[in-house]
Amino acid sequence: EDVLSEEEMCLVRQARQTAERFFGVAAETDRSAGAGEEAGSGEGSRTKETVGVAGEVLAALSPRRRMALIEDFVYALLDLYGMSECDVMITDSDQIFSGAEIASCMGKCSFEEGSIYLNSHFLLQEDERILRKCAVSAVHEVRHMMQWQAVQGKLEPHIPDDKVEIWRRNLMGN
């Protein structure tokens, strides 16, 4: 059973507070993850709820402000996880999103560069569902970068070795 440690739960709560600060989500709900809850249950439902509100908030902003808010949000999450050396770029560059990726890939990481790239093509849309997916993608890319940093032994607080080993296998292949 994959249970979050107390230290990990603290990070989950801090990440929620960061999302709440950016997107105005209420602090707690019945579906909030509590200490000792399974990693895949409460955290996932709360994240989905938070980013659902994010779509509404983002759609109400101008495209320029929307991109700035998402960028600030990602930097805040990176800082929370002690990854302040990472860069965030919002772009539609064909050097980053090549070929069909420009219309299908919302974000990606470059572990070598320590960069998270978010596709501006999607952030220019007015559709709340697409913007909600942009927020999910931003969190998803932060998670990938966090996992990479943990595998490299650069992440504090310490993540349990068994979880890091799972991430190592996923990121680098068996």
Short mmCIF file of N, CA and C in Angstrom, two decimals:
data_model
loop_
_atom_site.label_atom_id
_atom_site.label_comp_id
_atom_site.label_asym_id
_atom_site.label_seq_id
_atom_site.Cartn_x
_atom_site.Cartn_y
_atom_site.Cartn_z
N GLU A 1 0.85 -1.18 0.00
CA GLU A 1 0.00 0.00 0.00
C GLU A 1 0.89 1.24 0.00
N ASP A 2 0.63 2.15 -0.91
CA ASP A 2 1.43 3.36 -1.05
C ASP A 2 0.80 4.48 -0.21
N VAL A 3 1.35 4.72 0.97
CA VAL A 3 0.82 5.72 1.89
C VAL A 3 1.79 6.88 1.97
N LEU A 4 1.26 8.08 1.98
CA LEU A 4 2.11 9.26 2.08
C LEU A 4 2.64 9.42 3.50
N SER A 5 3.92 9.74 3.60
CA SER A 5 4.50 10.01 4.91
C SER A 5 3.98 11.36 5.41
N GLU A 6 4.20 11.64 6.67
CA GLU A 6 3.76 12.92 7.24
C GLU A 6 4.45 14.09 6.53
N GLU A 7 5.74 13.91 6.19
CA GLU A 7 6.48 14.95 5.48
C GLU A 7 5.89 15.19 4.09
N GLU A 8 5.53 14.10 3.40
CA GLU A 8 4.92 14.22 2.08
C GLU A 8 3.54 14.86 2.17
N MET A 9 2.78 14.51 3.20
CA MET A 9 1.46 15.13 3.39
C MET A 9 1.61 16.63 3.62
N CYS A 10 2.64 17.03 4.33
CA CYS A 10 2.89 18.46 4.54
C CYS A 10 3.12 19.14 3.19
N LEU A 11 3.88 18.51 2.31
CA LEU A 11 4.11 19.09 0.98
C LEU A 11 2.82 19.15 0.17
N VAL A 12 1.99 18.11 0.28
CA VAL A 12 0.70 18.11 -0.42
C VAL A 12 -0.15 19.29 0.07
N ARG A 13 -0.21 19.46 1.38
CA ARG A 13 -1.00 20.58 1.94
C ARG A 13 -0.44 21.92 1.47
N GLN A 14 0.88 22.05 1.44
CA GLN A 14 1.49 23.31 0.99
C GLN A 14 1.21 23.55 -0.50
N ALA A 15 1.23 22.49 -1.30
CA ALA A 15 0.92 22.64 -2.72
C ALA A 15 -0.53 23.09 -2.91
N ARG A 16 -1.43 22.53 -2.10
CA ARG A 16 -2.84 22.94 -2.16
C ARG A 16 -2.98 24.41 -1.81
N GLN A 17 -2.28 24.82 -0.76
CA GLN A 17 -2.35 26.23 -0.35
C GLN A 17 -1.82 27.13 -1.46
N THR A 18 -0.80 26.68 -2.16
CA THR A 18 -0.26 27.46 -3.28
C THR A 18 -1.32 27.58 -4.37
N ALA A 19 -1.98 26.47 -4.71
CA ALA A 19 -3.04 26.51 -5.71
C ALA A 19 -4.18 27.40 -5.26
N GLU A 20 -4.51 27.32 -3.99
CA GLU A 20 -5.60 28.14 -3.46
C GLU A 20 -5.26 29.62 -3.56
N ARG A 21 -4.00 29.95 -3.30
CA ARG A 21 -3.57 31.35 -3.38
C ARG A 21 -3.68 31.87 -4.82
N PHE A 22 -3.36 31.02 -5.79
CA PHE A 22 -3.39 31.46 -7.18
C PHE A 22 -4.78 31.40 -7.80
N PHE A 23 -5.58 30.40 -7.40
CA PHE A 23 -6.85 30.16 -8.07
C PHE A 23 -8.08 30.37 -7.20
N GLY A 24 -7.89 30.72 -5.93
CA GLY A 24 -9.00 31.05 -5.05
C GLY A 24 -9.87 29.89 -4.65
N VAL A 25 -9.29 28.71 -4.49
CA VAL A 25 -10.04 27.52 -4.10
C VAL A 25 -10.17 27.49 -2.59
N ALA A 26 -11.31 27.05 -2.08
CA ALA A 26 -11.50 26.93 -0.63
C ALA A 26 -10.44 26.02 -0.03
N ALA A 27 -10.06 26.30 1.20
CA ALA A 27 -8.92 25.63 1.83
C ALA A 27 -9.10 24.12 1.99
N GLU A 28 -10.21 23.64 2.43
CA GLU A 28 -10.39 22.21 2.67
C GLU A 28 -11.75 21.76 2.17
N THR A 29 -11.80 20.49 1.76
CA THR A 29 -13.08 19.88 1.40
C THR A 29 -13.13 18.50 2.03
N ASP A 30 -14.26 17.83 1.90
CA ASP A 30 -14.39 16.48 2.44
C ASP A 30 -13.45 15.51 1.75
N ARG A 31 -13.03 15.84 0.52
CA ARG A 31 -12.18 14.92 -0.22
C ARG A 31 -10.70 15.23 -0.04
N SER A 32 -10.35 16.09 0.88
CA SER A 32 -8.95 16.42 1.13
C SER A 32 -8.19 15.21 1.61
N ALA A 33 -6.91 15.13 1.22
CA ALA A 33 -6.07 14.04 1.71
C ALA A 33 -5.67 14.33 3.14
N GLY A 34 -5.79 13.34 4.00
CA GLY A 34 -5.37 13.48 5.39
C GLY A 34 -4.14 12.63 5.62
N ALA A 35 -3.50 12.83 6.74
CA ALA A 35 -2.30 12.05 7.04
C ALA A 35 -2.63 10.57 7.00
N GLY A 36 -1.77 9.82 6.31
CA GLY A 36 -1.95 8.37 6.25
C GLY A 36 -2.89 7.91 5.16
N GLU A 37 -3.46 8.82 4.39
CA GLU A 37 -4.37 8.40 3.34
C GLU A 37 -3.57 7.89 2.15
N GLU A 38 -4.13 7.01 1.35
CA GLU A 38 -3.43 6.49 0.19
C GLU A 38 -3.11 7.61 -0.78
N ALA A 39 -1.93 7.48 -1.42
CA ALA A 39 -1.45 8.52 -2.33
C ALA A 39 -2.39 8.74 -3.50
N GLY A 40 -3.04 7.72 -3.99
CA GLY A 40 -3.85 7.87 -5.18
C GLY A 40 -5.27 8.29 -4.93
N SER A 41 -5.69 8.46 -3.71
CA SER A 41 -7.11 8.73 -3.46
C SER A 41 -7.36 10.21 -3.23
N GLY A 42 -7.20 10.68 -2.01
CA GLY A 42 -7.54 12.05 -1.66
C GLY A 42 -6.77 13.09 -2.42
N GLU A 43 -5.47 12.88 -2.62
CA GLU A 43 -4.66 13.88 -3.32
C GLU A 43 -5.16 14.09 -4.74
N GLY A 44 -5.45 12.99 -5.45
CA GLY A 44 -5.89 13.10 -6.83
C GLY A 44 -7.21 13.83 -6.96
N SER A 45 -8.19 13.50 -6.13
CA SER A 45 -9.49 14.15 -6.24
C SER A 45 -9.38 15.62 -5.89
N ARG A 46 -8.55 15.97 -4.91
CA ARG A 46 -8.38 17.37 -4.53
C ARG A 46 -7.67 18.15 -5.64
N THR A 47 -6.67 17.54 -6.25
CA THR A 47 -5.96 18.20 -7.34
C THR A 47 -6.92 18.47 -8.49
N LYS A 48 -7.74 17.51 -8.84
CA LYS A 48 -8.70 17.70 -9.93
C LYS A 48 -9.68 18.82 -9.60
N GLU A 49 -10.12 18.87 -8.35
CA GLU A 49 -11.05 19.93 -7.94
C GLU A 49 -10.38 21.31 -8.06
N THR A 50 -9.14 21.39 -7.60
CA THR A 50 -8.40 22.65 -7.65
C THR A 50 -8.22 23.12 -9.08
N VAL A 51 -7.79 22.24 -9.96
CA VAL A 51 -7.55 22.67 -11.32
C VAL A 51 -8.85 22.90 -12.08
N GLY A 52 -9.95 22.30 -11.62
CA GLY A 52 -11.25 22.60 -12.22
C GLY A 52 -11.58 24.07 -12.05
N VAL A 53 -11.33 24.58 -10.87
CA VAL A 53 -11.54 26.00 -10.61
C VAL A 53 -10.54 26.82 -11.40
N ALA A 54 -9.34 26.28 -11.58
CA ALA A 54 -8.30 27.00 -12.33
C ALA A 54 -8.76 27.34 -13.74
N GLY A 55 -9.50 26.44 -14.39
CA GLY A 55 -10.00 26.71 -15.74
C GLY A 55 -10.88 27.94 -15.77
N GLU A 56 -11.76 28.08 -14.78
CA GLU A 56 -12.63 29.26 -14.70
C GLU A 56 -11.82 30.53 -14.48
N VAL A 57 -10.88 30.45 -13.55
CA VAL A 57 -10.06 31.62 -13.23
C VAL A 57 -9.24 32.04 -14.44
N LEU A 58 -8.62 31.09 -15.09
CA LEU A 58 -7.77 31.40 -16.25
C LEU A 58 -8.57 31.97 -17.41
N ALA A 59 -9.76 31.43 -17.64
CA ALA A 59 -10.59 31.90 -18.76
C ALA A 59 -11.02 33.35 -18.57
N ALA A 60 -11.11 33.80 -17.32
CA ALA A 60 -11.54 35.17 -17.05
C ALA A 60 -10.42 36.19 -17.26
N LEU A 61 -9.20 35.73 -17.46
CA LEU A 61 -8.06 36.63 -17.60
C LEU A 61 -7.70 36.86 -19.06
N SER A 62 -7.00 37.94 -19.32
CA SER A 62 -6.46 38.16 -20.67
C SER A 62 -5.38 37.09 -20.91
N PRO A 63 -5.11 36.76 -22.17
CA PRO A 63 -4.08 35.75 -22.44
C PRO A 63 -2.73 36.09 -21.80
N ARG A 64 -2.35 37.34 -21.83
CA ARG A 64 -1.06 37.74 -21.24
C ARG A 64 -1.05 37.50 -19.73
N ARG A 65 -2.11 37.89 -19.05
CA ARG A 65 -2.20 37.70 -17.60
C ARG A 65 -2.31 36.21 -17.26
N ARG A 66 -3.03 35.47 -18.08
CA ARG A 66 -3.20 34.03 -17.90
C ARG A 66 -1.84 33.33 -17.92
N MET A 67 -1.01 33.68 -18.91
CA MET A 67 0.31 33.07 -19.02
C MET A 67 1.19 33.46 -17.82
N ALA A 68 1.08 34.70 -17.40
CA ALA A 68 1.86 35.16 -16.24
C ALA A 68 1.43 34.41 -14.98
N LEU A 69 0.12 34.19 -14.81
CA LEU A 69 -0.37 33.50 -13.62
C LEU A 69 0.10 32.04 -13.61
N ILE A 70 0.00 31.35 -14.72
CA ILE A 70 0.46 29.96 -14.79
C ILE A 70 1.96 29.89 -14.53
N GLU A 71 2.71 30.81 -15.11
CA GLU A 71 4.16 30.82 -14.89
C GLU A 71 4.48 31.05 -13.41
N ASP A 72 3.81 32.02 -12.80
CA ASP A 72 4.02 32.29 -11.37
C ASP A 72 3.63 31.07 -10.52
N PHE A 73 2.54 30.42 -10.89
CA PHE A 73 2.08 29.23 -10.17
C PHE A 73 3.13 28.12 -10.23
N VAL A 74 3.68 27.88 -11.42
CA VAL A 74 4.68 26.82 -11.58
C VAL A 74 5.94 27.17 -10.78
N TYR A 75 6.37 28.42 -10.84
CA TYR A 75 7.54 28.82 -10.05
C TYR A 75 7.28 28.65 -8.56
N ALA A 76 6.07 28.95 -8.12
CA ALA A 76 5.74 28.78 -6.70
C ALA A 76 5.80 27.31 -6.30
N LEU A 77 5.31 26.42 -7.16
CA LEU A 77 5.40 24.99 -6.86
C LEU A 77 6.85 24.51 -6.88
N LEU A 78 7.63 24.99 -7.83
CA LEU A 78 9.04 24.62 -7.88
C LEU A 78 9.76 25.07 -6.61
N ASP A 79 9.48 26.29 -6.17
CA ASP A 79 10.08 26.79 -4.93
C ASP A 79 9.66 25.95 -3.74
N LEU A 80 8.39 25.57 -3.72
CA LEU A 80 7.87 24.75 -2.63
C LEU A 80 8.66 23.44 -2.49
N TYR A 81 9.00 22.85 -3.63
CA TYR A 81 9.72 21.58 -3.62
C TYR A 81 11.24 21.76 -3.66
N GLY A 82 11.71 23.00 -3.46
CA GLY A 82 13.14 23.24 -3.40
C GLY A 82 13.84 23.14 -4.74
N MET A 83 13.13 23.46 -5.81
CA MET A 83 13.70 23.37 -7.15
C MET A 83 13.76 24.74 -7.81
N SER A 84 14.20 25.72 -7.05
CA SER A 84 14.19 27.10 -7.56
C SER A 84 15.17 27.32 -8.71
N GLU A 85 16.09 26.38 -8.94
CA GLU A 85 17.02 26.53 -10.05
C GLU A 85 16.39 26.16 -11.40
N CYS A 86 15.19 25.59 -11.39
CA CYS A 86 14.50 25.23 -12.63
C CYS A 86 13.92 26.47 -13.31
N ASP A 87 13.86 26.41 -14.62
CA ASP A 87 13.28 27.48 -15.41
C ASP A 87 11.92 27.06 -15.95
N VAL A 88 11.06 28.05 -16.16
CA VAL A 88 9.75 27.82 -16.77
C VAL A 88 9.67 28.71 -18.00
N MET A 89 9.30 28.10 -19.12
CA MET A 89 9.15 28.85 -20.35
C MET A 89 7.80 28.55 -20.98
N ILE A 90 7.07 29.60 -21.32
CA ILE A 90 5.81 29.45 -22.04
C ILE A 90 6.10 29.85 -23.47
N THR A 91 5.94 28.90 -24.38
CA THR A 91 6.37 29.11 -25.75
C THR A 91 5.57 28.25 -26.71
N ASP A 92 5.60 28.63 -27.98
CA ASP A 92 5.08 27.75 -29.03
C ASP A 92 6.18 27.48 -30.05
N SER A 93 7.42 27.60 -29.60
CA SER A 93 8.58 27.39 -30.47
C SER A 93 8.55 26.00 -31.09
N ASP A 94 8.80 25.94 -32.40
CA ASP A 94 8.84 24.64 -33.06
C ASP A 94 10.13 23.88 -32.73
N GLN A 95 11.05 24.53 -32.07
CA GLN A 95 12.23 23.82 -31.58
C GLN A 95 11.91 23.07 -30.29
N ILE A 96 10.91 23.52 -29.57
CA ILE A 96 10.49 22.85 -28.34
C ILE A 96 9.35 21.88 -28.63
N PHE A 97 8.31 22.38 -29.28
CA PHE A 97 7.15 21.57 -29.63
C PHE A 97 7.17 21.36 -31.14
N SER A 98 7.78 20.26 -31.57
CA SER A 98 7.97 20.03 -33.00
C SER A 98 6.81 19.28 -33.62
N GLY A 99 6.57 19.56 -34.90
CA GLY A 99 5.56 18.84 -35.66
C GLY A 99 4.19 18.90 -35.04
N ALA A 100 3.59 17.73 -34.84
CA ALA A 100 2.23 17.64 -34.32
C ALA A 100 2.15 18.05 -32.84
N GLU A 101 3.29 18.12 -32.16
CA GLU A 101 3.27 18.49 -30.74
C GLU A 101 2.67 19.87 -30.50
N ILE A 102 2.82 20.77 -31.44
CA ILE A 102 2.32 22.13 -31.23
C ILE A 102 0.82 22.13 -30.98
N ALA A 103 0.12 21.16 -31.56
CA ALA A 103 -1.33 21.10 -31.40
C ALA A 103 -1.77 19.99 -30.44
N SER A 104 -0.81 19.25 -29.85
CA SER A 104 -1.22 18.14 -29.00
C SER A 104 -0.50 18.07 -27.65
N CYS A 105 0.63 18.70 -27.53
CA CYS A 105 1.43 18.59 -26.30
C CYS A 105 1.33 19.89 -25.51
N MET A 106 0.78 19.82 -24.31
CA MET A 106 0.59 21.02 -23.49
C MET A 106 1.83 21.41 -22.70
N GLY A 107 2.69 20.45 -22.43
CA GLY A 107 3.89 20.76 -21.68
C GLY A 107 4.89 19.63 -21.74
N LYS A 108 6.13 19.97 -21.44
CA LYS A 108 7.19 18.96 -21.39
C LYS A 108 8.32 19.46 -20.52
N CYS A 109 9.16 18.53 -20.10
CA CYS A 109 10.33 18.84 -19.28
C CYS A 109 11.59 18.56 -20.08
N SER A 110 12.60 19.34 -19.83
CA SER A 110 13.95 19.01 -20.26
C SER A 110 14.77 18.85 -18.98
N PHE A 111 15.02 17.61 -18.63
CA PHE A 111 15.77 17.35 -17.40
C PHE A 111 17.19 17.90 -17.51
N GLU A 112 17.79 17.74 -18.71
CA GLU A 112 19.16 18.20 -18.91
C GLU A 112 19.27 19.71 -18.73
N GLU A 113 18.30 20.44 -19.19
CA GLU A 113 18.30 21.91 -19.08
C GLU A 113 17.70 22.39 -17.77
N GLY A 114 16.99 21.51 -17.06
CA GLY A 114 16.31 21.92 -15.84
C GLY A 114 15.17 22.88 -16.16
N SER A 115 14.46 22.60 -17.26
CA SER A 115 13.41 23.51 -17.73
C SER A 115 12.08 22.79 -17.90
N ILE A 116 11.03 23.54 -17.62
CA ILE A 116 9.66 23.10 -17.89
C ILE A 116 9.13 24.02 -18.98
N TYR A 117 8.62 23.42 -20.04
CA TYR A 117 8.06 24.17 -21.15
C TYR A 117 6.55 23.97 -21.19
N LEU A 118 5.81 25.06 -21.27
CA LEU A 118 4.36 25.02 -21.41
C LEU A 118 4.00 25.62 -22.76
N ASN A 119 3.10 24.98 -23.46
CA ASN A 119 2.73 25.37 -24.82
C ASN A 119 1.75 26.55 -24.80
N SER A 120 2.22 27.69 -25.28
CA SER A 120 1.39 28.90 -25.27
C SER A 120 0.17 28.77 -26.18
N HIS A 121 0.25 27.89 -27.17
CA HIS A 121 -0.88 27.68 -28.07
C HIS A 121 -2.16 27.38 -27.28
N PHE A 122 -2.04 26.56 -26.26
CA PHE A 122 -3.21 26.18 -25.47
C PHE A 122 -3.62 27.27 -24.49
N LEU A 123 -2.66 27.99 -23.95
CA LEU A 123 -2.99 29.07 -23.01
C LEU A 123 -3.66 30.25 -23.68
N LEU A 124 -3.60 30.33 -24.99
CA LEU A 124 -4.29 31.39 -25.73
C LEU A 124 -5.77 31.07 -25.97
N GLN A 125 -6.17 29.83 -25.69
CA GLN A 125 -7.56 29.42 -25.89
C GLN A 125 -8.45 30.02 -24.81
N GLU A 126 -9.72 30.17 -25.11
CA GLU A 126 -10.68 30.71 -24.15
C GLU A 126 -11.51 29.61 -23.47
N ASP A 127 -11.37 28.40 -23.93
CA ASP A 127 -12.15 27.26 -23.44
C ASP A 127 -11.68 26.85 -22.04
N GLU A 128 -12.60 26.89 -21.06
CA GLU A 128 -12.25 26.55 -19.68
C GLU A 128 -11.69 25.14 -19.55
N ARG A 129 -12.23 24.20 -20.34
CA ARG A 129 -11.74 22.81 -20.26
C ARG A 129 -10.29 22.72 -20.70
N ILE A 130 -9.95 23.42 -21.77
CA ILE A 130 -8.56 23.41 -22.24
C ILE A 130 -7.66 24.09 -21.22
N LEU A 131 -8.11 25.20 -20.66
CA LEU A 131 -7.31 25.90 -19.66
C LEU A 131 -7.14 25.08 -18.40
N ARG A 132 -8.17 24.33 -18.03
CA ARG A 132 -8.06 23.42 -16.89
C ARG A 132 -6.99 22.37 -17.17
N LYS A 133 -6.97 21.85 -18.40
CA LYS A 133 -5.95 20.88 -18.78
C LYS A 133 -4.55 21.51 -18.77
N CYS A 134 -4.48 22.79 -19.09
CA CYS A 134 -3.19 23.49 -19.01
C CYS A 134 -2.69 23.52 -17.57
N ALA A 135 -3.57 23.77 -16.63
CA ALA A 135 -3.18 23.78 -15.22
C ALA A 135 -2.77 22.39 -14.78
N VAL A 136 -3.50 21.37 -15.20
CA VAL A 136 -3.14 19.99 -14.88
C VAL A 136 -1.77 19.65 -15.47
N SER A 137 -1.56 20.06 -16.71
CA SER A 137 -0.29 19.79 -17.37
C SER A 137 0.87 20.47 -16.65
N ALA A 138 0.65 21.70 -16.19
CA ALA A 138 1.69 22.42 -15.45
C ALA A 138 2.08 21.65 -14.19
N VAL A 139 1.08 21.19 -13.43
CA VAL A 139 1.34 20.41 -12.22
C VAL A 139 2.03 19.09 -12.58
N HIS A 140 1.59 18.47 -13.66
CA HIS A 140 2.16 17.21 -14.13
C HIS A 140 3.65 17.38 -14.45
N GLU A 141 4.00 18.45 -15.13
CA GLU A 141 5.41 18.68 -15.48
C GLU A 141 6.25 18.98 -14.24
N VAL A 142 5.68 19.70 -13.29
CA VAL A 142 6.40 19.93 -12.02
C VAL A 142 6.65 18.58 -11.33
N ARG A 143 5.67 17.71 -11.37
CA ARG A 143 5.83 16.38 -10.76
C ARG A 143 6.96 15.61 -11.44
N HIS A 144 7.02 15.65 -12.78
CA HIS A 144 8.11 14.98 -13.49
C HIS A 144 9.47 15.55 -13.05
N MET A 145 9.55 16.88 -12.97
CA MET A 145 10.81 17.50 -12.59
C MET A 145 11.17 17.12 -11.15
N MET A 146 10.17 17.08 -10.28
CA MET A 146 10.41 16.68 -8.89
C MET A 146 10.92 15.24 -8.83
N GLN A 147 10.31 14.37 -9.61
CA GLN A 147 10.75 12.97 -9.63
C GLN A 147 12.19 12.87 -10.14
N TRP A 148 12.51 13.60 -11.19
CA TRP A 148 13.87 13.59 -11.73
C TRP A 148 14.87 14.08 -10.68
N GLN A 149 14.52 15.17 -10.02
CA GLN A 149 15.41 15.71 -8.99
C GLN A 149 15.61 14.70 -7.86
N ALA A 150 14.54 14.00 -7.48
CA ALA A 150 14.64 12.98 -6.43
C ALA A 150 15.55 11.84 -6.86
N VAL A 151 15.39 11.40 -8.11
CA VAL A 151 16.23 10.32 -8.65
C VAL A 151 17.70 10.76 -8.65
N GLN A 152 17.95 12.02 -8.92
CA GLN A 152 19.32 12.55 -8.93
C GLN A 152 19.86 12.83 -7.54
N GLY A 153 19.01 12.66 -6.52
CA GLY A 153 19.43 12.90 -5.14
C GLY A 153 19.53 14.37 -4.78
N LYS A 154 18.85 15.22 -5.55
CA LYS A 154 18.94 16.67 -5.34
C LYS A 154 17.74 17.26 -4.63
N LEU A 155 16.78 16.43 -4.24
CA LEU A 155 15.53 16.94 -3.71
C LEU A 155 15.48 16.79 -2.21
N GLU A 156 15.12 17.86 -1.54
CA GLU A 156 14.85 17.83 -0.10
C GLU A 156 13.40 18.29 0.05
N PRO A 157 12.59 17.75 0.88
CA PRO A 157 12.93 16.73 1.85
C PRO A 157 13.15 15.38 1.20
N HIS A 158 13.73 14.50 1.96
CA HIS A 158 14.05 13.16 1.46
C HIS A 158 12.76 12.41 1.14
N ILE A 159 12.75 11.80 -0.03
CA ILE A 159 11.64 10.94 -0.45
C ILE A 159 12.07 9.50 -0.16
N PRO A 160 11.18 8.66 0.36
CA PRO A 160 11.56 7.28 0.66
C PRO A 160 12.21 6.57 -0.53
N ASP A 161 13.24 5.81 -0.25
CA ASP A 161 14.03 5.15 -1.29
C ASP A 161 13.20 4.28 -2.22
N ASP A 162 12.17 3.60 -1.68
CA ASP A 162 11.36 2.73 -2.53
C ASP A 162 10.60 3.54 -3.58
N LYS A 163 10.13 4.72 -3.22
CA LYS A 163 9.44 5.56 -4.20
C LYS A 163 10.41 6.09 -5.25
N VAL A 164 11.59 6.50 -4.80
CA VAL A 164 12.60 7.01 -5.73
C VAL A 164 13.00 5.91 -6.71
N GLU A 165 13.09 4.69 -6.25
CA GLU A 165 13.45 3.58 -7.13
C GLU A 165 12.37 3.35 -8.19
N ILE A 166 11.12 3.46 -7.81
CA ILE A 166 10.02 3.34 -8.79
C ILE A 166 10.15 4.44 -9.84
N TRP A 167 10.39 5.67 -9.39
CA TRP A 167 10.54 6.79 -10.32
C TRP A 167 11.76 6.59 -11.22
N ARG A 168 12.85 6.07 -10.66
CA ARG A 168 14.07 5.83 -11.44
C ARG A 168 13.75 4.85 -12.59
N ARG A 169 13.04 3.78 -12.25
CA ARG A 169 12.70 2.81 -13.29
C ARG A 169 11.78 3.42 -14.34
N ASN A 170 10.82 4.24 -13.91
CA ASN A 170 9.91 4.87 -14.86
C ASN A 170 10.62 5.87 -15.77
N LEU A 171 11.53 6.66 -15.19
CA LEU A 171 12.20 7.70 -15.96
C LEU A 171 13.32 7.19 -16.83
N MET A 172 14.01 6.16 -16.38
CA MET A 172 15.21 5.69 -17.08
C MET A 172 15.02 4.33 -17.73
N GLY A 173 13.86 3.75 -17.55
CA GLY A 173 13.65 2.40 -18.04
C GLY A 173 14.29 1.41 -17.07
N ASN A 174 13.76 0.22 -17.02
CA ASN A 174 14.23 -0.79 -16.06
C ASN A 174 15.71 -0.82 -16.09
#
